[in-house]
Structure formats: C-alpha cells, structure tokens
Amino acid sequence: MNYPSELKYTKSHEWVRLEGDVAVVGITDFAQDALGDVVFVDLPQVGKAVEAGSAVAVVESVKTASDIYAPVAGEILEVNSALSDKPELINQAPYGEGWLFKMKINPADLNGLLSAAEYQAVAESQ
Amino acid sequence: MVPFAGYEMPIQYTSITSEHLAVRGLVGMFDVSHMGEFWVKGPGALEFLQYATLNDVAKLKVGRAQYSMLPNAQGGVVDDIYLYRTGEEEYLMVVNAANIEKDWGHLQRLAEGFEVRLEDASDFFALIAVQGPNAVAVLQKLTETDLVSRKKNDTFMGKLVGKWARFARTGYTGEDGYEVFVAPDEAPAVWEALLEAGVTPCGLGARDTLRLEAGFPLYGHELTDTTNPLCTPFDWVVKGQKEFYGKQALLDAACERRLVGLLVEGGIPREGYRVLGGGKEVGVLTSGTHSPVLKKGIGLAYVQPEWAGVGTVLEVEIRGRAAPATVVETPFVKR
C-alpha cells in the first residue's frame, strides 16, 4: 500500500495535495483497494461552497457506495470529468489520474489533517 | 471474508469484475458448499414432492434436474430449490443455506402421511460450481466420465481427479458448466486440481453480479415468504394442472406489483431504492448492481403492473436524484 509523504490525509481516507491555494482531493490507495472495482463516481457541482467534513461526492464500486468528504472548507473549482467515462482510474492511479476534485481553500486549514505516517497508522489499524 | 449463513466466505479473491469476466469469457469456480442438501427417499417421494414443490416432478426422469420452489400456505415462497432425481425413489433437493432450518421444519411437517424419508445431508456434501464457456472442456480433462455430450440439467455420478462426484450440468451464472458435489474431505483436492487447470476462483460478489445479469432471483430479495411467483418472470415454475400445498391461495392472489428487469443510466441501482413512474413511487428495487458486461446499472424491481411492460420508461431514485431507467427483458446478458 502506497502513502506518498508529500500529501495530507483524513481519517475518512481522502488525500489532499496543495498546489498554491488550490487543494487537489482524491481517495487513498488503501480506500480504493478496500472498495474494489470503482464503476461510478458522483462529483460535486463546480462553484459549490462546502464545509469541512461534509459529504460532497460518492464513489461506487460493484460492492458498495461510499461518501467522499471535503477534507477542509472551501469552494469546488474543478472536477475530474475523465472519471465519468473511466471511473477505474481511481483504482489504477488513486494519487494521479484518479483525482476527484479541486478546491479553493485556506492552506492553513491543512494543518489539522494527518501526515502520511499518521494516516498509515490509521489505515493499518482497520 | 464475510460471515454468510454460518460460513466464512470471500466477497472476492482478486476483483469482482475480473472474476465476473473470467466466467463470461473462460471459466471460473465457486465454492458453494454452504448450500443445503436434503435427500427425499421412499415409495411416496414423487407424490410428496408433487405436493411440496411447484414444478412438475412427474416430468423429472432419473438423471435429470429441475428448478423449483417450495410454496407456503399463503401463496408465498418458502425457498427456491433445485431438485435432482438420482434414483427411481430418490431425489436430492438443494436449498439456500440461510433457509436450511426453515425448509427442514417445513418439509418435515408436510411429509406427515406420505411414505417418504427425509435426510438432511447438508454436512455431507461440498459443492463446487465450475462455470463459463470453457468449463466443460476443462472439467473433461480431469475425468473419464463423458461430460461433453450431456444436456443441460443432466446429473450423474463419475470420478473427478479420482474422487467420486455427482455432476450436474446446472449453475447460477447463465453460462454453461457443471456443479459438482463431492465429499467435504475431498473438496480441497478437487479445488486445487481445478486451480492448477487454470480455473479462476470467484467469490460471492461475482456470484451476485453474474446471477443478476442472467436475471436469476435470489431468495430474500426477489422471492420471499410474501411474494407470489406468478408475479415474477419465474411464473413458468408454477404447474397449475397438479395439486400442491397452498395452491388455491397462490392461484387466487392478484399481483399488486410485478417483478421486472431495469436498465439504469447514470448510477448504480441498489436494493431498496425507490422506483418512480411519472414522478411518483411505483415500485422498489430488490437487487441492483453494475453489469460488468453491459457497463450499465441493472436491477430487478417490483413495480405496479401498469408500469411493468417492456420498454416502459421509469426512474430510480439514487441519493435524491432521479436516474433514467427502462424496463427490459431478462436475462440482461444472454449466452
């Protein structure tokens, strides 16, 4: 299982990569493995203001539907439209082409999230 | 691994989709040893089974099998079963694992007054289903018994990798293949031999997506103690010209809802989701999934009869949003 050290993480298995004041959000390698083959993704509306911890997207595998939560507060800037045709990108490249959405955030809010080592401990205790 | 009717069973060995596609394209196998098996024996076995099941057992010759159901007194279904005639006065009934106790009690009560002996043999059989377009060819290499020229629903004894086995050309995937009953202590050797022959092991996840593509019911979902089989695509099982337990109640009931297949766009339908017609609720999903072959959402739903015609446009409510759905013929995927 892969836990890139440059990313921030949530206990609910999202990752965040900061690019300026834009946060790129996806689900972790651990999460995609637990879900199994992803077959459908419900993405948020661009322009929507979201609270930290609110359910903003849904990733569905053959097995189950799983809510995706906003790691921090902000505004949805962009969604990964490639996922509507190729949801399997989430399984193939969870930290790359399988990203879910981008948010405009206050970078200071990321301090409350988990480091790679902290997240790895959370994931491996499950 | 998940607990299932008292057994620990895998949802998947590698991935539901790849296991599913292995069965559709080549060959896969399922350990379905959790299924229950009852022997029904004696001079009154035929008469008893005619009374206790819906299909016509008189048509069942030795060495043949049929799909059937156990009716209750109210026109509902105690269980759906497979019945194998193994001898002149000997039948093997395969029942759902979750229903073994219920079925056993039910059959014991019905058997009073018949010249019949029931034996619960569930612990004496392991069951491996080998399914897919290459299933018969792969199995044939592991036995001297002729498998290739047998017909669907044939059943017979033979040796598989040197172990005595009951073969049945049956299954729950919509593909060709065999279900093989073996002694539990010999099952691991058979499983290993099949693995070595290149058969893909498949879990409960693929078992469910395959049976749904094939349009088969799953007890507890499409069939229950309160569903009437005449309101389903499996109404052909009911043979009204014979007498059976609860016949009048079953034949008299009107269908308030009918079971239909739905093809769904823009989301994965799941059990319990509401079905909308003209904006109001007209039914409910009993099973739903993503079809790996069609790459679309498929489901089985009970809907009001006026919305049940093939081609009817409906909607399925997925997380508060209405996803377009169309009533289609089942099976969703034909061999």
Short mmCIF file of C-alpha atoms in Angstrom, two decimals:
data_model
loop_
_atom_site.label_atom_id
_atom_site.label_comp_id
_atom_site.label_asym_id
_atom_site.label_seq_id
_atom_site.Cartn_x
_atom_site.Cartn_y
_atom_site.Cartn_z
CA MET A 1 0.00 0.00 0.00
CA ASN A 2 1.29 3.42 -1.02
CA TYR A 3 1.22 6.53 1.26
CA PRO A 4 3.03 9.40 -0.52
CA SER A 5 4.76 11.56 2.10
CA GLU A 6 4.06 14.90 0.37
CA LEU A 7 0.29 14.52 0.79
CA LYS A 8 -2.07 15.30 3.68
CA TYR A 9 -4.73 12.77 4.69
CA THR A 10 -8.07 12.45 6.50
CA LYS A 11 -9.28 9.64 8.75
CA SER A 12 -12.05 9.10 6.17
CA HIS A 13 -9.40 8.10 3.55
CA GLU A 14 -9.20 11.23 1.38
CA TRP A 15 -5.83 12.69 0.37
CA VAL A 16 -5.04 16.35 -0.36
CA ARG A 17 -2.24 17.80 -2.47
CA LEU A 18 -1.67 21.57 -2.15
CA GLU A 19 -0.98 23.46 -5.41
CA GLY A 20 -0.77 27.17 -4.39
CA ASP A 21 -4.09 27.82 -2.62
CA VAL A 22 -5.78 25.01 -4.53
CA ALA A 23 -6.27 21.61 -2.92
CA VAL A 24 -6.46 18.54 -5.19
CA VAL A 25 -8.51 15.82 -3.49
CA GLY A 26 -8.78 12.09 -4.10
CA ILE A 27 -9.14 8.80 -2.23
CA THR A 28 -6.17 6.85 -0.93
CA ASP A 29 -4.65 3.66 -2.25
CA PHE A 30 -5.96 1.95 0.89
CA ALA A 31 -9.50 3.23 0.17
CA GLN A 32 -9.57 2.18 -3.48
CA ASP A 33 -8.30 -1.27 -2.52
CA ALA A 34 -10.99 -1.66 0.13
CA LEU A 35 -13.74 -0.52 -2.25
CA GLY A 36 -12.70 -2.77 -5.12
CA ASP A 37 -13.50 -2.05 -8.76
CA VAL A 38 -14.86 1.51 -8.96
CA VAL A 39 -17.67 1.71 -11.52
CA PHE A 40 -19.35 5.07 -10.93
CA VAL A 41 -18.50 8.46 -9.47
CA ASP A 42 -20.90 11.23 -8.43
CA LEU A 43 -18.91 14.50 -8.41
CA PRO A 44 -19.84 17.85 -6.79
CA GLN A 45 -21.11 20.94 -8.61
CA VAL A 46 -18.35 23.36 -9.61
CA GLY A 47 -18.72 26.63 -7.70
CA LYS A 48 -20.30 24.99 -4.67
CA ALA A 49 -19.10 26.17 -1.24
CA VAL A 50 -18.58 23.22 1.10
CA GLU A 51 -17.95 22.77 4.82
CA ALA A 52 -15.09 20.69 6.18
CA GLY A 53 -16.33 17.14 6.69
CA SER A 54 -19.44 17.48 4.50
CA ALA A 55 -20.27 14.72 2.02
CA VAL A 56 -19.53 16.15 -1.42
CA ALA A 57 -19.04 13.16 -3.73
CA VAL A 58 -19.83 9.45 -3.96
CA VAL A 59 -17.57 6.71 -5.26
CA GLU A 60 -19.36 3.48 -6.12
CA SER A 61 -17.75 0.10 -6.58
CA VAL A 62 -19.53 -3.08 -7.59
CA LYS A 63 -19.81 -3.84 -3.88
CA THR A 64 -20.94 -0.57 -2.36
CA ALA A 65 -21.38 3.21 -2.48
CA SER A 66 -19.05 5.31 -0.35
CA ASP A 67 -19.37 9.01 0.57
CA ILE A 68 -16.38 11.27 -0.02
CA TYR A 69 -15.98 14.16 2.45
CA ALA A 70 -14.46 17.62 1.93
CA PRO A 71 -11.17 17.47 3.87
CA VAL A 72 -11.37 21.21 4.63
CA ALA A 73 -13.81 24.07 3.92
CA GLY A 74 -13.65 25.76 0.53
CA GLU A 75 -15.15 26.18 -2.92
CA ILE A 76 -15.21 23.46 -5.59
CA LEU A 77 -13.17 24.76 -8.55
CA GLU A 78 -12.98 21.79 -10.87
CA VAL A 79 -13.97 18.13 -11.04
CA ASN A 80 -12.18 15.29 -12.81
CA SER A 81 -14.55 14.78 -15.74
CA ALA A 82 -12.39 11.91 -17.09
CA LEU A 83 -13.86 9.77 -14.30
CA SER A 84 -17.35 9.69 -15.82
CA ASP A 85 -16.04 7.53 -18.69
CA LYS A 86 -13.16 5.90 -16.82
CA PRO A 87 -14.02 5.53 -13.12
CA GLU A 88 -11.42 2.74 -12.99
CA LEU A 89 -8.72 5.48 -13.00
CA ILE A 90 -9.37 5.67 -9.25
CA ASN A 91 -8.18 2.05 -8.89
CA GLN A 92 -5.34 2.43 -11.37
CA ALA A 93 -3.89 5.77 -10.20
CA PRO A 94 -5.52 6.91 -6.95
CA TYR A 95 -2.92 9.67 -6.39
CA GLY A 96 -2.65 10.65 -10.07
CA GLU A 97 -5.22 10.49 -12.87
CA GLY A 98 -7.81 9.22 -10.39
CA TRP A 99 -8.09 12.55 -8.51
CA LEU A 100 -11.69 13.62 -7.76
CA PHE A 101 -11.95 17.42 -7.46
CA LYS A 102 -10.04 20.64 -6.81
CA MET A 103 -11.00 23.15 -4.10
CA LYS A 104 -10.02 26.73 -3.31
CA ILE A 105 -9.02 26.61 0.33
CA ASN A 106 -7.18 28.40 3.10
CA PRO A 107 -3.86 26.47 3.15
CA ALA A 108 -3.57 26.97 6.91
CA ASP A 109 -6.59 24.67 7.34
CA LEU A 110 -4.48 21.72 6.15
CA ASN A 111 -2.56 21.79 9.44
CA GLY A 112 -5.41 19.91 11.05
CA LEU A 113 -5.03 16.93 8.69
CA LEU A 114 -2.92 13.79 9.08
CA SER A 115 0.61 13.24 7.82
CA ALA A 116 1.38 10.17 5.70
CA ALA A 117 2.78 8.33 8.74
CA GLU A 118 -0.24 9.23 10.89
CA TYR A 119 -2.66 8.15 8.17
CA GLN A 120 -0.79 4.90 7.58
CA ALA A 121 -1.24 4.08 11.26
CA VAL A 122 -5.00 4.78 10.98
CA ALA A 123 -5.37 2.69 7.82
CA GLU A 124 -3.39 -0.25 9.10
CA SER A 125 -5.34 -0.40 12.35
CA GLN A 126 -8.54 -1.12 10.32
CA MET B 1 -14.06 -12.81 4.25
CA VAL B 2 -17.62 -12.27 5.45
CA PRO B 3 -19.89 -14.45 7.55
CA PHE B 4 -22.66 -15.93 5.35
CA ALA B 5 -25.27 -18.32 6.74
CA GLY B 6 -22.77 -19.69 9.24
CA TYR B 7 -19.91 -19.98 6.72
CA GLU B 8 -16.91 -17.70 6.23
CA MET B 9 -16.95 -16.76 2.55
CA PRO B 10 -14.92 -14.38 0.40
CA ILE B 11 -16.63 -11.47 -1.39
CA GLN B 12 -13.77 -11.62 -3.88
CA TYR B 13 -10.46 -13.42 -4.37
CA THR B 14 -8.93 -10.66 -6.53
CA SER B 15 -11.60 -8.38 -8.03
CA ILE B 16 -15.33 -8.85 -8.60
CA THR B 17 -15.11 -7.50 -12.15
CA SER B 18 -12.18 -9.69 -13.24
CA GLU B 19 -13.77 -12.78 -11.66
CA HIS B 20 -17.05 -11.95 -13.39
CA LEU B 21 -15.38 -11.54 -16.77
CA ALA B 22 -13.41 -14.77 -16.29
CA VAL B 23 -16.72 -16.67 -16.02
CA ARG B 24 -18.23 -14.88 -19.04
CA GLY B 25 -15.10 -15.33 -21.16
CA LEU B 26 -13.33 -18.51 -19.99
CA VAL B 27 -14.07 -20.40 -16.79
CA GLY B 28 -14.44 -19.65 -13.09
CA MET B 29 -15.35 -21.67 -10.00
CA PHE B 30 -17.33 -21.02 -6.84
CA ASP B 31 -17.17 -22.85 -3.53
CA VAL B 32 -20.89 -23.09 -2.77
CA SER B 33 -20.61 -25.78 -0.11
CA HIS B 34 -22.81 -23.64 2.13
CA MET B 35 -25.87 -24.71 0.12
CA GLY B 36 -28.13 -27.21 1.90
CA GLU B 37 -28.87 -30.72 0.60
CA PHE B 38 -31.82 -32.89 1.60
CA TRP B 39 -32.42 -36.46 0.48
CA VAL B 40 -36.04 -37.34 -0.24
CA LYS B 41 -36.45 -41.11 -0.47
CA GLY B 42 -39.12 -43.78 -0.47
CA PRO B 43 -42.13 -45.08 -2.40
CA GLY B 44 -44.03 -41.85 -1.71
CA ALA B 45 -41.19 -39.50 -2.71
CA LEU B 46 -42.74 -38.46 -6.03
CA GLU B 47 -46.19 -37.95 -4.54
CA PHE B 48 -44.72 -35.91 -1.66
CA LEU B 49 -42.57 -33.72 -3.92
CA GLN B 50 -45.51 -33.07 -6.24
CA TYR B 51 -47.35 -31.72 -3.20
CA ALA B 52 -44.43 -29.80 -1.65
CA THR B 53 -42.96 -28.14 -4.79
CA LEU B 54 -44.36 -26.05 -7.66
CA ASN B 55 -42.73 -27.61 -10.73
CA ASP B 56 -43.94 -30.91 -12.22
CA VAL B 57 -41.85 -33.64 -10.61
CA ALA B 58 -43.62 -36.34 -12.66
CA LYS B 59 -41.73 -35.00 -15.68
CA LEU B 60 -38.38 -35.48 -13.94
CA LYS B 61 -36.65 -38.65 -15.18
CA VAL B 62 -33.83 -40.37 -13.29
CA GLY B 63 -30.63 -38.45 -14.01
CA ARG B 64 -32.38 -35.14 -14.60
CA ALA B 65 -32.74 -31.95 -12.55
CA GLN B 66 -35.25 -29.10 -12.39
CA TYR B 67 -35.54 -25.64 -10.82
CA SER B 68 -38.47 -25.34 -8.47
CA MET B 69 -39.89 -23.61 -5.40
CA LEU B 70 -41.46 -24.61 -2.09
CA PRO B 71 -44.84 -22.87 -1.74
CA ASN B 72 -46.28 -21.85 1.63
CA ALA B 73 -49.99 -21.83 2.56
CA GLN B 74 -50.42 -18.12 1.72
CA GLY B 75 -49.24 -18.17 -1.89
CA GLY B 76 -45.68 -17.13 -0.96
CA VAL B 77 -42.36 -18.93 -1.34
CA VAL B 78 -40.60 -20.79 1.49
CA ASP B 79 -37.50 -21.22 -0.69
CA ASP B 80 -36.39 -21.68 -4.27
CA ILE B 81 -34.66 -25.00 -4.84
CA TYR B 82 -33.04 -27.32 -7.35
CA LEU B 83 -34.35 -30.87 -7.43
CA TYR B 84 -32.21 -33.74 -8.76
CA ARG B 85 -33.73 -37.18 -9.42
CA THR B 86 -30.93 -39.56 -8.50
CA GLY B 87 -32.91 -42.83 -8.49
CA GLU B 88 -36.37 -44.32 -9.01
CA GLU B 89 -37.45 -43.36 -5.48
CA GLU B 90 -34.62 -41.00 -4.59
CA TYR B 91 -34.31 -37.24 -5.03
CA LEU B 92 -31.71 -34.69 -3.88
CA MET B 93 -33.07 -31.24 -3.04
CA VAL B 94 -30.59 -28.34 -2.94
CA VAL B 95 -31.78 -25.41 -0.84
CA ASN B 96 -30.46 -21.99 0.15
CA ALA B 97 -28.03 -22.01 3.08
CA ALA B 98 -29.91 -19.33 5.01
CA ASN B 99 -33.12 -21.39 4.74
CA ILE B 100 -31.88 -24.86 5.74
CA GLU B 101 -33.60 -24.88 9.15
CA LYS B 102 -36.79 -23.24 7.90
CA ASP B 103 -37.08 -25.60 4.91
CA TRP B 104 -36.30 -28.66 7.02
CA GLY B 105 -39.05 -27.86 9.52
CA HIS B 106 -41.50 -27.01 6.74
CA LEU B 107 -40.82 -30.24 4.80
CA GLN B 108 -40.97 -32.37 7.96
CA ARG B 109 -44.47 -31.01 8.68
CA LEU B 110 -45.68 -31.51 5.10
CA ALA B 111 -44.24 -35.04 4.93
CA GLU B 112 -46.66 -36.43 7.53
CA GLY B 113 -48.83 -39.09 5.95
CA PHE B 114 -46.52 -39.63 2.95
CA GLU B 115 -44.41 -42.77 2.55
CA VAL B 116 -41.23 -40.72 2.45
CA ARG B 117 -37.95 -40.40 4.34
CA LEU B 118 -36.14 -37.05 4.61
CA GLU B 119 -32.44 -36.80 5.44
CA ASP B 120 -30.54 -33.55 5.95
CA ALA B 121 -27.24 -34.26 4.14
CA SER B 122 -26.01 -30.66 4.17
CA ASP B 123 -22.88 -31.55 6.13
CA PHE B 124 -22.01 -34.48 3.86
CA PHE B 125 -21.63 -32.51 0.63
CA ALA B 126 -19.18 -29.90 -0.56
CA LEU B 127 -20.32 -28.21 -3.77
CA ILE B 128 -18.10 -26.60 -6.38
CA ALA B 129 -19.68 -24.78 -9.34
CA VAL B 130 -17.46 -24.62 -12.43
CA GLN B 131 -18.94 -22.15 -14.88
CA GLY B 132 -18.08 -20.48 -18.17
CA PRO B 133 -17.73 -21.25 -21.89
CA ASN B 134 -14.60 -23.35 -21.21
CA ALA B 135 -15.95 -25.08 -18.09
CA VAL B 136 -16.89 -28.38 -19.71
CA ALA B 137 -13.63 -28.66 -21.68
CA VAL B 138 -11.54 -28.01 -18.56
CA LEU B 139 -13.51 -30.50 -16.43
CA GLN B 140 -13.43 -33.13 -19.17
CA LYS B 141 -9.63 -33.27 -18.90
CA LEU B 142 -9.98 -34.25 -15.22
CA THR B 143 -12.43 -37.14 -15.65
CA GLU B 144 -13.02 -40.23 -17.78
CA THR B 145 -16.78 -39.77 -17.50
CA ASP B 146 -18.32 -38.19 -20.58
CA LEU B 147 -19.26 -34.60 -19.77
CA VAL B 148 -19.35 -33.06 -23.23
CA SER B 149 -22.37 -34.81 -24.71
CA ARG B 150 -24.61 -34.35 -21.64
CA LYS B 151 -27.54 -31.95 -21.75
CA LYS B 152 -28.38 -29.02 -19.51
CA ASN B 153 -29.93 -30.34 -16.26
CA ASP B 154 -28.42 -33.83 -16.64
CA THR B 155 -27.00 -35.31 -13.42
CA PHE B 156 -24.88 -38.43 -12.93
CA MET B 157 -22.05 -39.92 -10.87
CA GLY B 158 -18.44 -40.03 -12.01
CA LYS B 159 -14.89 -39.58 -10.80
CA LEU B 160 -13.22 -36.18 -10.85
CA VAL B 161 -9.44 -36.29 -10.28
CA GLY B 162 -10.02 -39.76 -8.85
CA LYS B 163 -12.70 -38.66 -6.33
CA TRP B 164 -16.32 -39.79 -6.53
CA ALA B 165 -18.52 -36.87 -7.52
CA ARG B 166 -22.08 -36.14 -8.53
CA PHE B 167 -22.03 -33.99 -11.64
CA ALA B 168 -24.94 -31.74 -12.61
CA ARG B 169 -24.99 -29.59 -15.73
CA THR B 170 -26.57 -26.71 -13.83
CA GLY B 171 -25.49 -23.36 -12.45
CA TYR B 172 -26.36 -19.85 -11.33
CA THR B 173 -24.39 -17.73 -13.79
CA GLY B 174 -26.19 -18.06 -17.12
CA GLU B 175 -23.14 -19.85 -18.54
CA ASP B 176 -22.56 -23.48 -19.47
CA GLY B 177 -20.87 -25.55 -16.79
CA TYR B 178 -21.27 -28.10 -14.05
CA GLU B 179 -21.99 -28.11 -10.36
CA VAL B 180 -20.00 -30.89 -8.69
CA PHE B 181 -20.98 -32.44 -5.37
CA VAL B 182 -18.07 -34.10 -3.55
CA ALA B 183 -17.29 -35.35 -0.05
CA PRO B 184 -16.12 -32.41 2.13
CA ASP B 185 -12.74 -34.01 2.91
CA GLU B 186 -12.07 -34.47 -0.82
CA ALA B 187 -13.14 -30.97 -1.84
CA PRO B 188 -9.72 -29.32 -1.28
CA ALA B 189 -8.02 -31.75 -3.70
CA VAL B 190 -10.67 -31.08 -6.35
CA TRP B 191 -10.38 -27.31 -5.82
CA GLU B 192 -6.57 -27.48 -6.10
CA ALA B 193 -6.78 -29.54 -9.30
CA LEU B 194 -9.16 -27.01 -10.83
CA LEU B 195 -6.86 -24.15 -9.79
CA GLU B 196 -3.97 -25.94 -11.45
CA ALA B 197 -6.08 -26.36 -14.59
CA GLY B 198 -6.35 -22.58 -14.75
CA VAL B 199 -9.89 -22.07 -13.38
CA THR B 200 -10.37 -18.63 -11.77
CA PRO B 201 -11.69 -18.78 -8.19
CA CYS B 202 -14.69 -16.46 -7.75
CA GLY B 203 -16.32 -15.05 -4.62
CA LEU B 204 -19.80 -14.04 -3.51
CA GLY B 205 -19.50 -10.67 -5.27
CA ALA B 206 -19.14 -12.15 -8.76
CA ARG B 207 -21.74 -14.80 -7.94
CA ASP B 208 -24.24 -11.99 -7.36
CA THR B 209 -23.33 -9.88 -10.42
CA LEU B 210 -23.41 -12.98 -12.66
CA ARG B 211 -26.80 -14.19 -11.43
CA LEU B 212 -28.23 -10.69 -11.81
CA GLU B 213 -27.01 -10.37 -15.42
CA ALA B 214 -28.63 -13.76 -16.00
CA GLY B 215 -31.87 -12.47 -14.44
CA PHE B 216 -31.97 -15.17 -11.76
CA PRO B 217 -33.74 -14.48 -8.43
CA LEU B 218 -32.02 -14.56 -5.05
CA TYR B 219 -34.13 -15.76 -2.15
CA GLY B 220 -34.72 -13.00 0.41
CA HIS B 221 -34.67 -10.41 -2.38
CA GLU B 222 -36.89 -11.29 -5.36
CA LEU B 223 -38.54 -14.26 -3.66
CA THR B 224 -39.79 -14.22 -0.06
CA ASP B 225 -42.48 -15.72 2.16
CA THR B 226 -44.84 -13.00 0.89
CA THR B 227 -44.02 -12.84 -2.85
CA ASN B 228 -46.20 -14.73 -5.31
CA PRO B 229 -44.13 -16.45 -8.03
CA LEU B 230 -46.91 -15.78 -10.57
CA CYS B 231 -45.97 -12.07 -10.34
CA THR B 232 -42.39 -12.80 -11.47
CA PRO B 233 -40.67 -13.92 -14.69
CA PHE B 234 -40.33 -17.30 -12.96
CA ASP B 235 -44.09 -17.97 -13.18
CA TRP B 236 -43.30 -20.92 -15.52
CA VAL B 237 -42.26 -22.90 -12.42
CA VAL B 238 -45.90 -23.00 -11.27
CA LYS B 239 -47.65 -26.02 -12.77
CA GLY B 240 -51.33 -25.33 -12.08
CA GLN B 241 -52.60 -28.63 -13.52
CA LYS B 242 -51.27 -30.56 -10.48
CA GLU B 243 -52.23 -30.27 -6.81
CA PHE B 244 -49.74 -28.65 -4.46
CA TYR B 245 -49.61 -27.14 -0.99
CA GLY B 246 -51.26 -23.71 -0.83
CA LYS B 247 -52.40 -23.96 -4.46
CA GLN B 248 -55.64 -22.03 -4.13
CA ALA B 249 -54.04 -19.12 -2.26
CA LEU B 250 -51.26 -18.92 -4.83
CA LEU B 251 -53.57 -19.01 -7.85
CA ASP B 252 -56.14 -16.61 -6.35
CA ALA B 253 -53.76 -13.79 -5.45
CA ALA B 254 -53.75 -10.69 -7.65
CA CYS B 255 -50.39 -9.14 -8.50
CA GLU B 256 -50.21 -5.72 -6.89
CA ARG B 257 -46.65 -5.49 -8.20
CA ARG B 258 -44.70 -7.38 -10.84
CA LEU B 259 -41.02 -8.23 -10.92
CA VAL B 260 -39.22 -6.63 -13.86
CA GLY B 261 -35.67 -6.04 -15.08
CA LEU B 262 -34.45 -2.43 -15.17
CA LEU B 263 -31.57 -0.96 -17.15
CA VAL B 264 -30.40 2.17 -15.35
CA GLU B 265 -28.31 5.08 -16.69
CA GLY B 266 -26.19 7.41 -14.58
CA GLY B 267 -25.73 5.49 -11.37
CA ILE B 268 -25.72 2.08 -9.76
CA PRO B 269 -29.14 0.87 -8.62
CA ARG B 270 -29.13 -0.86 -5.23
CA GLU B 271 -31.57 -2.95 -3.21
CA GLY B 272 -34.21 -0.79 -1.51
CA TYR B 273 -34.00 2.18 -3.89
CA ARG B 274 -37.37 3.63 -4.93
CA VAL B 275 -38.65 3.28 -8.48
CA LEU B 276 -40.56 6.29 -9.81
CA GLY B 277 -43.10 6.41 -12.64
CA GLY B 278 -44.46 9.78 -13.75
CA GLY B 279 -42.69 11.30 -10.73
CA LYS B 280 -44.39 9.16 -8.07
CA GLU B 281 -43.29 5.98 -6.36
CA VAL B 282 -44.43 2.90 -8.29
CA GLY B 283 -42.03 0.26 -7.01
CA VAL B 284 -38.81 -0.73 -5.27
CA LEU B 285 -35.52 -2.39 -6.25
CA THR B 286 -34.96 -5.87 -4.79
CA SER B 287 -31.44 -6.25 -6.28
CA GLY B 288 -29.15 -3.97 -8.22
CA THR B 289 -25.58 -3.73 -9.37
CA HIS B 290 -23.24 -2.59 -12.09
CA SER B 291 -23.19 -5.03 -15.01
CA PRO B 292 -19.56 -5.66 -15.96
CA VAL B 293 -20.64 -6.83 -19.42
CA LEU B 294 -23.13 -4.06 -20.27
CA LYS B 295 -21.19 -1.47 -18.24
CA LYS B 296 -24.52 -0.10 -17.01
CA GLY B 297 -26.65 -0.31 -13.92
CA ILE B 298 -29.03 -3.29 -13.85
CA GLY B 299 -31.61 -4.25 -11.29
CA LEU B 300 -34.69 -6.29 -10.50
CA ALA B 301 -37.65 -4.36 -9.12
CA TYR B 302 -41.24 -4.95 -8.08
CA VAL B 303 -43.36 -2.29 -9.83
CA GLN B 304 -47.10 -1.66 -10.20
CA PRO B 305 -48.46 -3.72 -13.15
CA GLU B 306 -49.27 -0.67 -15.30
CA TRP B 307 -45.55 0.24 -15.21
CA ALA B 308 -44.25 -3.29 -15.84
CA GLY B 309 -44.38 -3.51 -19.65
CA VAL B 310 -41.09 -3.98 -21.52
CA GLY B 311 -39.96 -0.58 -22.82
CA THR B 312 -41.68 1.42 -20.05
CA VAL B 313 -39.59 4.43 -19.04
CA LEU B 314 -39.15 4.83 -15.29
CA GLU B 315 -36.70 6.43 -12.90
CA VAL B 316 -34.70 5.07 -9.99
CA GLU B 317 -34.09 7.42 -7.08
CA ILE B 318 -30.34 7.38 -6.39
CA ARG B 319 -29.31 9.64 -3.50
CA GLY B 320 -32.23 12.01 -4.07
CA ARG B 321 -31.66 12.22 -7.82
CA ALA B 322 -33.82 10.54 -10.46
CA ALA B 323 -31.76 8.30 -12.75
CA PRO B 324 -33.43 7.20 -16.03
CA ALA B 325 -34.44 3.52 -16.13
CA THR B 326 -36.10 1.32 -18.74
CA VAL B 327 -38.00 -1.94 -18.24
CA VAL B 328 -36.18 -4.65 -20.23
CA GLU B 329 -36.46 -8.39 -20.82
CA THR B 330 -34.36 -10.63 -18.62
CA PRO B 331 -31.79 -12.11 -18.84
CA PHE B 332 -29.90 -8.86 -19.22
CA VAL B 333 -26.99 -10.77 -20.75
CA LYS B 334 -27.68 -13.78 -22.97
CA ARG B 335 -25.17 -16.52 -23.63
#
